[in-house]
Every structure is written in structure tokens, then in C-alpha cells.
Coordinates of C-alpha atoms in Angstrom, one line a residue:
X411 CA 10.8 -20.4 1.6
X412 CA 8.9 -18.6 4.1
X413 CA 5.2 -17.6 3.3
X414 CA 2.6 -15.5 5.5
X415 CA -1.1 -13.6 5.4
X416 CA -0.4 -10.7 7.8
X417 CA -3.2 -9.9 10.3
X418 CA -4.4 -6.8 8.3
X419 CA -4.1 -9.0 4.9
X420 CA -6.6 -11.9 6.9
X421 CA -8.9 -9.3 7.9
X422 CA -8.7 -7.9 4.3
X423 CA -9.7 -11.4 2.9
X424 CA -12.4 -12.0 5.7
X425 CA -14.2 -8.6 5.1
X426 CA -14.9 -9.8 1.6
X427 CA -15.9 -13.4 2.6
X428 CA -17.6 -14.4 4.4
X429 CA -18.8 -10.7 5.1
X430 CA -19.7 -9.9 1.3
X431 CA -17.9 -7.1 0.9
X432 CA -16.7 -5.9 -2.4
X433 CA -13.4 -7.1 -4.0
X434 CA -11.1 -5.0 -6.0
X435 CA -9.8 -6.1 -9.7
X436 CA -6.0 -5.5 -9.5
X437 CA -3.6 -6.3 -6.8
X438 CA 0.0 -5.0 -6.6
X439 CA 2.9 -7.1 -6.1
X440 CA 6.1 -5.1 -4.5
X441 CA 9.7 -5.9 -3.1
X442 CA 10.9 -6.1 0.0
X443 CA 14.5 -5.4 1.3
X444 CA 13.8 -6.4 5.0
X445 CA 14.2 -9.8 6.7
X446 CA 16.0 -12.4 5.2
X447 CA 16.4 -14.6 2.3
X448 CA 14.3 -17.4 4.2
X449 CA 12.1 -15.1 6.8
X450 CA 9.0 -12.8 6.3
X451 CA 7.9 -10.4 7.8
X452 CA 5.4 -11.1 11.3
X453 CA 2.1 -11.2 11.4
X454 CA 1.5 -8.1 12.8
X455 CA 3.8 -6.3 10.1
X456 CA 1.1 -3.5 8.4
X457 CA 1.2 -1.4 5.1
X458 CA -0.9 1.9 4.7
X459 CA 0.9 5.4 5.2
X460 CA 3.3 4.7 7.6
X461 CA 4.5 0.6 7.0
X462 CA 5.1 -1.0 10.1
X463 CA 7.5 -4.1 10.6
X464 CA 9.1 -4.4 7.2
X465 CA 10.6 -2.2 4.2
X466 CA 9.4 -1.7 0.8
X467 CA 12.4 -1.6 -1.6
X468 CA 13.1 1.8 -3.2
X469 CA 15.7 1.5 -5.8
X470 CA 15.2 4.0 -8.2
X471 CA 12.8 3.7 -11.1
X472 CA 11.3 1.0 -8.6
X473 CA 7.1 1.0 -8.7
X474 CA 5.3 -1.6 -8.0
X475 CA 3.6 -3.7 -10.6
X476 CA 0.1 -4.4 -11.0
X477 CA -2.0 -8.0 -11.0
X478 CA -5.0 -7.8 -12.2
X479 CA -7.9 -10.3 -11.2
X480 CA -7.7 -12.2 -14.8
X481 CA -4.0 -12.8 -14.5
X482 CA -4.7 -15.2 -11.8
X483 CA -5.0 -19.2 -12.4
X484 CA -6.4 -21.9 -11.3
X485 CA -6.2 -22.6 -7.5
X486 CA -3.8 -26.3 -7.6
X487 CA -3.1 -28.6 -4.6
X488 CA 0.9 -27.8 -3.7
X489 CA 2.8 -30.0 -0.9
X490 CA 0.4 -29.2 2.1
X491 CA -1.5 -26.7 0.6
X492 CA -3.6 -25.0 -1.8
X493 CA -1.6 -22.6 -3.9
X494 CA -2.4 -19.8 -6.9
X495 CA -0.1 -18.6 -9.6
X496 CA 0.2 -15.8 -11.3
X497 CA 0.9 -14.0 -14.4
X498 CA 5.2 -12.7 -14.4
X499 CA 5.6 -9.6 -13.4
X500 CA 8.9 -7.6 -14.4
X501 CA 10.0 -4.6 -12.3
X502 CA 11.8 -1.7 -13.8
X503 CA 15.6 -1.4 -14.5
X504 CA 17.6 -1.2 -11.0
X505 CA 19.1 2.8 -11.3
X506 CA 20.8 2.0 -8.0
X507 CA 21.5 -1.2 -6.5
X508 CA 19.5 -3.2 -3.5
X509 CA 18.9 -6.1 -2.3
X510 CA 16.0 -7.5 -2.3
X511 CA 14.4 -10.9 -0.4
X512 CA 11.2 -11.4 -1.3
X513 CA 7.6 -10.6 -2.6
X514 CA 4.6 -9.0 -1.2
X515 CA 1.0 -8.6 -2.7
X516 CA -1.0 -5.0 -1.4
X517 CA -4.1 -3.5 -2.3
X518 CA -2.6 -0.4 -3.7
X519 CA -0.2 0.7 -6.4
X520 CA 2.3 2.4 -3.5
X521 CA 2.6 3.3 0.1
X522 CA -0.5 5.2 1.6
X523 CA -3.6 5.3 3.6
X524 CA -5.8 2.1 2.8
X525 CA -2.7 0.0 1.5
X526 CA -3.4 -3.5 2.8
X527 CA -0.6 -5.6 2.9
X528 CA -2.5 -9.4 1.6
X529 CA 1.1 -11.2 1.7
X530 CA 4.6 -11.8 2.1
X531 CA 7.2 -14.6 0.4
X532 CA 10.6 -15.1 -0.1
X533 CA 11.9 -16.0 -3.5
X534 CA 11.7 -20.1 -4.2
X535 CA 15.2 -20.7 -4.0
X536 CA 15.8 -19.1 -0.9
X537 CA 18.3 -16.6 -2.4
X538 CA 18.4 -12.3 -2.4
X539 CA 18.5 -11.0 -5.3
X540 CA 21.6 -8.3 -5.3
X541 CA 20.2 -5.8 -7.6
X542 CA 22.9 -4.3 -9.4
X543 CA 22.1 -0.8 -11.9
X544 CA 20.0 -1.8 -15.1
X545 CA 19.1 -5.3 -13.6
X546 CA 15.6 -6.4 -13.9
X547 CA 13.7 -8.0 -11.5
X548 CA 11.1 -11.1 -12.6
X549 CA 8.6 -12.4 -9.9
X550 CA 6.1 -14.9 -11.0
X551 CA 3.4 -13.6 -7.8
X552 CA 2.1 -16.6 -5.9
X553 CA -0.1 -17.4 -2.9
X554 CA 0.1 -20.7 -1.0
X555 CA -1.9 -21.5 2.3
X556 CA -0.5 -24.3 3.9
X557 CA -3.4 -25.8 6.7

């Protein structure tokens, strides 16, 4: 599984510390048909109006779903790294089909000016997920800096 903070999703996380700047209460986590099954998009991929260096699924009835600050646990030691769960998240029915290869966490509930891009994964298995009509997709959001 492949796993990264973007630039603009580093700069995010630095303007609120060490910089004190205000954090926001929910998170989105989306879907992402670019890549592979076992690559991310690079560090210098970006979100806001116009995303740069990746794509966003867009099945139809797809939104993305929100996290909000509560729904995240306890920070836990994982392999190399410090890693954070959290709660499931269940994206609508498929009305078409897609594939899909991974996850990524974003400041806001769709494409736009001010969407931050935070991070990027594949799935845990290392697998795409063929969408097919009326399939659900489940995504258990998780962060995980290795150092």
C-alpha cells in the first residue's frame, strides 16, 4: 500500500501547527480512479478548482463523505509509524461503473477553490475496486506517517 501527505496537504497541517491557525471539524474522504492499485498520487498533486495530478472518481450518485473530528481514534504505533483510524465511511450506490484505487482525505465536501488535498492511500490489500451499478463502496479512512 502506498501512502502520502501532498505538499499542499503538509502545508495545510503546518499552518495549523506549529503556526496556530484554526482547524476545521470535519474532513472529507473521496475516491480516486487515477494511479494504480499500489501508487499514489505525487507530492506535488493539488485539489482546489481545477485538481492537478490525479482524478477524483465520478460515478454517478458519487459524493464524497464526511469525517468529522470525533470520529477519529486514538493515534497507535503501526509497523514504522504512527497511524489514526477512523470511523467507516460508505459511499453511495455505483449508478455507473468505475474503478476505483484508493482513498484521499480533503478539506472540502467537493472540488473547488480552498479544497486541500491532506492525503492519499491505496486500499490495504493492494486491490481496485471494479465498481459495478448498485455496488457500495466501504473505506475505513486512515492516516499513517511512516518516519
Amino acid at each position: 500500500m502506498a501512502e502520502i501527505f501532498p505538499d499542499e496537504g503538509i502545508d495545510y497541517i503546518h499552518g495549523i501547527f506549529p503556526k496556530n491557525g484554526a482547524n476545521i471539524a470535519t474532513l472529507y474522504c473521496g475516491l480516486f480512479t487515477s494511479q494504480t492499485a499500489s501508487t499514489v498520487a505525487a507530492r506535488t498533486a493539488t485539489g482546489g478548482a481545477v485538481p492537478s495530478g490525479w482524478t477524483e472518481a465520478n460515478f454517478t450518485s458519487y459524493v464524497r463523505q464526511s469525517i468529522a473530528a470525533a470520529s477519529w481514534g486514538a493515534p497507535a504505533t503501526n509497523g514504522n509509524g504512527r497511524k489514526i483510524t477512523a470511523t467507516q465511511v460508505a459511499f453511495p450506490a455505483a449508478g455507473s461503473a468505475q474503478t476505483v484505487n484508493g482513498f484521499f482525505i480533503a478539506t472540502n465536501s467537493a472540488s473547488g477553490a480552498g479544497d486541500t488535498i491532506i492525503y492519499f492511500a491505496n486500499f490495504d490489500d493492494v486491490t481496485a475496486n471494479a465498481l459495478g451499478v448498485n455496488d457500495i463502496q466501504k473505506v475505513t479512512p486512515s492516516m499513517q506517517f511512516d518516519g
